[in-house]
Amino acid sequence: MTEKPQGAEPGDDSAAEEAVLKAAEEAVSGGASEELAAAKRELAERTGDLQRLQAEYQNYRKRVERDRLTVREIAVSNILESLIPVLDDIGRAREHGEVTGGFKSVSDSLETVVAKLGLQQFGKEGEPFDPTMHEALMHSYSSDVTEDTCVQILQPGYRIGERIIRPAMVAVAEPQPGTQTTSGPDDAEKAADAEADKADGGAES
């Protein structure tokens, strides 16, 4: 039978065992915490990598779609631009009353198709002259206008959306030089005061 050391109190062995067990648990717990923290860091890194990959893929898809639309717009624009002289011929024939019968059906179909593809005709008599949309081929003065005005459309313009394919060829009239503006109420009052001053001066003399 093992003798206990002298001076040892009852229960000392159990206290030592508890201390050893506690130390072991703390060591295990500390190691598990470090492993858990490392796993969380790795998970955060992998999640960040995945998010960056998804963002790059979305940007790639947007860029491809944008390039595809740009190529389509350029191709459609080139086709429509080549058809403008044909549309000009149809317009001149219509002015002379020559768009009849089968030719009328073909011309109407062509104009419908190009309109669906986005081609828009512009240019009307009486609208203000805009150098970004109109090209002035003729110039004159008129007392009937108060600003630079398109008084005749020599050739209509065409655009696709906001892009001008061809400016409208127009005759422009400017306001007549020296045109008097209409007198306002202040001018009338000044004239009346001047007349009154003249009358008072004549009476004093």
mmCIF file of C-alpha atoms in Angstrom:
data_model
loop_
_atom_site.group_PDB
_atom_site.id
_atom_site.type_symbol
_atom_site.label_atom_id
_atom_site.label_comp_id
_atom_site.label_asym_id
_atom_site.label_seq_id
_atom_site.Cartn_x
_atom_site.Cartn_y
_atom_site.Cartn_z
ATOM 1 C CA MET A 1 0.000 0.000 0.000
ATOM 2 C CA THR A 2 1.458 3.349 -1.081
ATOM 3 C CA GLU A 3 1.957 5.763 1.698
ATOM 4 C CA LYS A 4 1.001 9.348 1.222
ATOM 5 C CA PRO A 5 3.684 11.954 1.731
ATOM 6 C CA GLN A 6 3.782 13.428 5.127
ATOM 7 C CA GLY A 7 1.966 16.714 5.374
ATOM 8 C CA ALA A 8 -0.353 15.913 2.493
ATOM 9 C CA GLU A 9 -3.906 16.780 3.131
ATOM 10 C CA PRO A 10 -6.784 14.511 2.090
ATOM 11 C CA GLY A 11 -8.119 15.447 -1.320
ATOM 12 C CA ASP A 12 -4.810 16.770 -2.664
ATOM 13 C CA ASP A 13 -4.655 14.027 -5.337
ATOM 14 C CA SER A 14 -8.092 14.891 -6.727
ATOM 15 C CA ALA A 15 -7.217 18.591 -6.872
ATOM 16 C CA ALA A 16 -4.076 17.798 -8.848
ATOM 17 C CA GLU A 17 -6.005 15.612 -11.230
ATOM 18 C CA GLU A 18 -8.564 18.382 -11.778
ATOM 19 C CA ALA A 19 -5.795 20.850 -12.482
ATOM 20 C CA VAL A 20 -4.231 18.527 -15.051
ATOM 21 C CA LEU A 21 -7.587 17.877 -16.727
ATOM 22 C CA LYS A 22 -8.369 21.593 -16.830
ATOM 23 C CA ALA A 23 -5.008 22.352 -18.389
ATOM 24 C CA ALA A 24 -5.572 19.648 -20.976
ATOM 25 C CA GLU A 25 -9.041 20.970 -21.805
ATOM 26 C CA GLU A 26 -7.700 24.496 -22.189
ATOM 27 C CA ALA A 27 -4.965 23.255 -24.504
ATOM 28 C CA VAL A 28 -7.456 21.346 -26.616
ATOM 29 C CA SER A 29 -9.870 24.288 -26.602
ATOM 30 C CA GLY A 30 -7.110 26.691 -27.624
ATOM 31 C CA GLY A 31 -6.069 24.475 -30.517
ATOM 32 C CA ALA A 32 -9.673 24.096 -31.679
ATOM 33 C CA SER A 33 -10.169 27.866 -31.567
ATOM 34 C CA GLU A 34 -7.101 28.412 -33.729
ATOM 35 C CA GLU A 35 -8.281 25.808 -36.229
ATOM 36 C CA LEU A 36 -11.751 27.396 -36.309
ATOM 37 C CA ALA A 37 -10.286 30.862 -36.863
ATOM 38 C CA ALA A 38 -8.090 29.522 -39.685
ATOM 39 C CA ALA A 39 -11.100 27.811 -41.273
ATOM 40 C CA LYS A 40 -13.092 31.069 -41.091
ATOM 41 C CA ARG A 41 -10.258 33.009 -42.716
ATOM 42 C CA GLU A 42 -10.004 30.472 -45.518
ATOM 43 C CA LEU A 43 -13.777 30.553 -46.016
ATOM 44 C CA ALA A 44 -13.730 34.365 -46.231
ATOM 45 C CA GLU A 45 -10.915 34.222 -48.807
ATOM 46 C CA ARG A 46 -12.755 31.628 -50.926
ATOM 47 C CA THR A 47 -15.988 33.643 -50.689
ATOM 48 C CA GLY A 48 -14.150 36.796 -51.817
ATOM 49 C CA ASP A 49 -12.597 34.918 -54.743
ATOM 50 C CA LEU A 50 -16.012 33.620 -55.780
ATOM 51 C CA GLN A 51 -17.583 37.086 -55.590
ATOM 52 C CA ARG A 52 -14.789 38.584 -57.699
ATOM 53 C CA LEU A 53 -15.176 35.784 -60.244
ATOM 54 C CA GLN A 54 -18.925 36.374 -60.446
ATOM 55 C CA ALA A 55 -18.409 40.137 -60.882
ATOM 56 C CA GLU A 56 -15.870 39.563 -63.664
ATOM 57 C CA TYR A 57 -18.248 37.181 -65.407
ATOM 58 C CA GLN A 58 -21.131 39.668 -65.203
ATOM 59 C CA ASN A 59 -18.902 42.427 -66.610
ATOM 60 C CA TYR A 60 -17.830 40.086 -69.407
ATOM 61 C CA ARG A 61 -21.451 39.302 -70.282
ATOM 62 C CA LYS A 62 -22.355 43.005 -70.315
ATOM 63 C CA ARG A 63 -19.359 43.822 -72.503
ATOM 64 C CA VAL A 64 -20.199 41.050 -74.967
ATOM 65 C CA GLU A 65 -23.846 42.164 -75.133
ATOM 66 C CA ARG A 66 -22.825 45.799 -75.626
ATOM 67 C CA ASP A 67 -20.407 44.847 -78.406
ATOM 68 C CA ARG A 68 -23.086 42.697 -80.052
ATOM 69 C CA LEU A 69 -25.566 45.583 -80.041
ATOM 70 C CA THR A 70 -22.938 47.969 -81.374
ATOM 71 C CA VAL A 71 -22.111 45.650 -84.279
ATOM 72 C CA ARG A 72 -25.822 45.243 -85.056
ATOM 73 C CA GLU A 73 -26.411 49.019 -84.977
ATOM 74 C CA ILE A 74 -23.477 49.639 -87.315
ATOM 75 C CA ALA A 75 -24.667 46.961 -89.755
ATOM 76 C CA VAL A 76 -28.262 48.272 -89.749
ATOM 77 C CA SER A 77 -27.036 51.854 -90.085
ATOM 78 C CA ASN A 78 -24.888 50.974 -93.122
ATOM 79 C CA ILE A 79 -27.829 49.232 -94.821
ATOM 80 C CA LEU A 80 -30.249 52.086 -94.127
ATOM 81 C CA GLU A 81 -27.742 54.681 -95.264
ATOM 82 C CA SER A 82 -27.390 52.876 -98.595
ATOM 83 C CA LEU A 83 -31.196 52.962 -99.010
ATOM 84 C CA ILE A 84 -31.527 56.744 -98.535
ATOM 85 C CA PRO A 85 -31.004 57.534 -102.274
ATOM 86 C CA VAL A 86 -33.817 55.074 -103.071
ATOM 87 C CA LEU A 87 -36.057 56.836 -100.554
ATOM 88 C CA ASP A 88 -35.157 60.165 -102.183
ATOM 89 C CA ASP A 89 -36.238 58.812 -105.585
ATOM 90 C CA ILE A 90 -39.526 57.605 -104.087
ATOM 91 C CA GLY A 91 -40.103 61.033 -102.535
ATOM 92 C CA ARG A 92 -39.517 62.839 -105.831
ATOM 93 C CA ALA A 93 -41.774 60.390 -107.655
ATOM 94 C CA ARG A 94 -44.483 60.974 -105.037
ATOM 95 C CA GLU A 95 -44.233 64.749 -105.534
ATOM 96 C CA HIS A 96 -44.876 64.228 -109.257
ATOM 97 C CA GLY A 97 -47.767 61.844 -108.653
ATOM 98 C CA GLU A 98 -45.902 58.868 -110.057
ATOM 99 C CA VAL A 99 -46.225 56.585 -107.017
ATOM 100 C CA THR A 100 -49.181 54.505 -108.159
ATOM 101 C CA GLY A 101 -50.167 50.871 -108.655
ATOM 102 C CA GLY A 102 -47.604 48.212 -107.861
ATOM 103 C CA PHE A 103 -44.856 50.800 -107.410
ATOM 104 C CA LYS A 104 -46.874 52.408 -104.599
ATOM 105 C CA SER A 105 -47.200 49.070 -102.822
ATOM 106 C CA VAL A 106 -43.454 48.445 -103.049
ATOM 107 C CA SER A 107 -42.552 51.957 -101.897
ATOM 108 C CA ASP A 108 -44.952 51.800 -98.951
ATOM 109 C CA SER A 109 -43.518 48.439 -97.892
ATOM 110 C CA LEU A 110 -39.955 49.735 -98.115
ATOM 111 C CA GLU A 111 -40.754 52.835 -96.058
ATOM 112 C CA THR A 112 -42.487 50.664 -93.435
ATOM 113 C CA VAL A 113 -39.498 48.337 -93.149
ATOM 114 C CA VAL A 114 -36.908 51.101 -92.764
ATOM 115 C CA ALA A 115 -39.115 52.807 -90.175
ATOM 116 C CA LYS A 116 -39.270 49.578 -88.146
ATOM 117 C CA LEU A 117 -35.467 49.396 -88.310
ATOM 118 C CA GLY A 118 -35.304 52.838 -86.679
ATOM 119 C CA LEU A 119 -34.811 55.198 -89.635
ATOM 120 C CA GLN A 120 -36.645 58.499 -89.074
ATOM 121 C CA GLN A 121 -37.184 61.275 -91.586
ATOM 122 C CA PHE A 122 -37.119 64.887 -90.377
ATOM 123 C CA GLY A 123 -37.298 68.401 -91.741
ATOM 124 C CA LYS A 124 -40.461 70.504 -92.076
ATOM 125 C CA GLU A 125 -41.130 73.949 -93.447
ATOM 126 C CA GLY A 126 -41.566 76.575 -90.764
ATOM 127 C CA GLU A 127 -39.388 74.950 -88.107
ATOM 128 C CA PRO A 128 -36.463 76.920 -86.615
ATOM 129 C CA PHE A 129 -33.119 76.418 -88.333
ATOM 130 C CA ASP A 130 -30.817 74.131 -86.320
ATOM 131 C CA PRO A 131 -27.261 73.812 -87.699
ATOM 132 C CA THR A 132 -26.880 70.429 -86.006
ATOM 133 C CA MET A 133 -29.826 69.040 -88.013
ATOM 134 C CA HIS A 134 -30.094 71.275 -91.085
ATOM 135 C CA GLU A 135 -27.733 72.280 -93.868
ATOM 136 C CA ALA A 136 -28.579 75.623 -95.462
ATOM 137 C CA LEU A 137 -28.279 75.561 -99.254
ATOM 138 C CA MET A 138 -30.201 78.789 -99.889
ATOM 139 C CA HIS A 139 -30.459 81.995 -97.887
ATOM 140 C CA SER A 140 -32.859 84.930 -97.927
ATOM 141 C CA TYR A 141 -34.432 87.648 -95.741
ATOM 142 C CA SER A 142 -38.084 87.869 -94.804
ATOM 143 C CA SER A 143 -40.244 90.165 -92.702
ATOM 144 C CA ASP A 144 -42.525 87.201 -91.937
ATOM 145 C CA VAL A 145 -40.040 85.459 -89.621
ATOM 146 C CA THR A 146 -38.624 86.457 -86.242
ATOM 147 C CA GLU A 147 -35.737 83.951 -86.234
ATOM 148 C CA ASP A 148 -33.740 81.870 -88.689
ATOM 149 C CA THR A 149 -36.429 79.610 -90.186
ATOM 150 C CA CYS A 150 -36.521 76.742 -92.664
ATOM 151 C CA VAL A 151 -38.841 78.056 -95.382
ATOM 152 C CA GLN A 152 -38.279 75.215 -97.847
ATOM 153 C CA ILE A 153 -37.126 71.601 -97.482
ATOM 154 C CA LEU A 154 -34.973 70.799 -100.501
ATOM 155 C CA GLN A 155 -34.101 67.311 -99.252
ATOM 156 C CA PRO A 156 -35.325 65.638 -96.054
ATOM 157 C CA GLY A 157 -32.905 64.551 -93.361
ATOM 158 C CA TYR A 158 -32.627 61.100 -91.797
ATOM 159 C CA ARG A 159 -31.542 59.885 -88.387
ATOM 160 C CA ILE A 160 -31.409 56.692 -86.339
ATOM 161 C CA GLY A 161 -32.225 57.487 -82.741
ATOM 162 C CA GLU A 162 -30.111 60.525 -81.871
ATOM 163 C CA ARG A 163 -27.565 59.882 -84.620
ATOM 164 C CA ILE A 164 -27.920 62.079 -87.709
ATOM 165 C CA ILE A 165 -27.374 59.996 -90.851
ATOM 166 C CA ARG A 166 -27.921 62.953 -93.186
ATOM 167 C CA PRO A 167 -28.880 66.543 -92.336
ATOM 168 C CA ALA A 168 -31.925 68.074 -93.987
ATOM 169 C CA MET A 169 -31.054 70.315 -96.943
ATOM 170 C CA VAL A 170 -33.049 73.517 -96.519
ATOM 171 C CA ALA A 171 -33.613 77.101 -97.654
ATOM 172 C CA VAL A 172 -33.306 79.485 -94.719
ATOM 173 C CA ALA A 173 -34.884 82.892 -94.217
ATOM 174 C CA GLU A 174 -33.588 85.391 -91.685
ATOM 175 C CA PRO A 175 -35.540 88.321 -90.215
ATOM 176 C CA GLN A 176 -35.449 91.407 -92.442
ATOM 177 C CA PRO A 177 -32.640 93.754 -91.319
ATOM 178 C CA GLY A 178 -33.938 96.893 -89.631
ATOM 179 C CA THR A 179 -37.317 95.392 -88.831
ATOM 180 C CA GLN A 180 -38.927 97.474 -86.073
ATOM 181 C CA THR A 181 -40.108 95.681 -83.016
ATOM 182 C CA THR A 182 -43.562 96.354 -81.619
ATOM 183 C CA SER A 183 -43.612 99.208 -79.097
ATOM 184 C CA GLY A 184 -44.391 98.210 -75.561
ATOM 185 C CA PRO A 185 -46.375 100.103 -72.892
ATOM 186 C CA ASP A 186 -43.245 101.850 -71.615
ATOM 187 C CA ASP A 187 -42.491 103.230 -75.076
ATOM 188 C CA ALA A 188 -46.041 104.562 -75.394
ATOM 189 C CA GLU A 189 -45.787 106.307 -72.007
ATOM 190 C CA LYS A 190 -42.462 107.887 -72.965
ATOM 191 C CA ALA A 191 -43.961 109.200 -76.217
ATOM 192 C CA ALA A 192 -46.955 110.638 -74.332
ATOM 193 C CA ASP A 193 -44.672 112.359 -71.813
ATOM 194 C CA ALA A 194 -42.631 113.853 -74.644
ATOM 195 C CA GLU A 195 -45.767 115.252 -76.286
ATOM 196 C CA ALA A 196 -46.906 116.717 -72.949
ATOM 197 C CA ASP A 197 -43.532 118.410 -72.435
ATOM 198 C CA LYS A 198 -43.753 119.966 -75.894
ATOM 199 C CA ALA A 199 -47.255 121.259 -75.164
ATOM 200 C CA ASP A 200 -46.156 122.774 -71.846
ATOM 201 C CA GLY A 201 -43.185 124.452 -73.496
ATOM 202 C CA GLY A 202 -45.414 126.016 -76.160
ATOM 203 C CA ALA A 203 -47.852 127.306 -73.546
ATOM 204 C CA GLU A 204 -45.112 128.995 -71.498
ATOM 205 C CA SER A 205 -43.741 130.750 -74.549
#
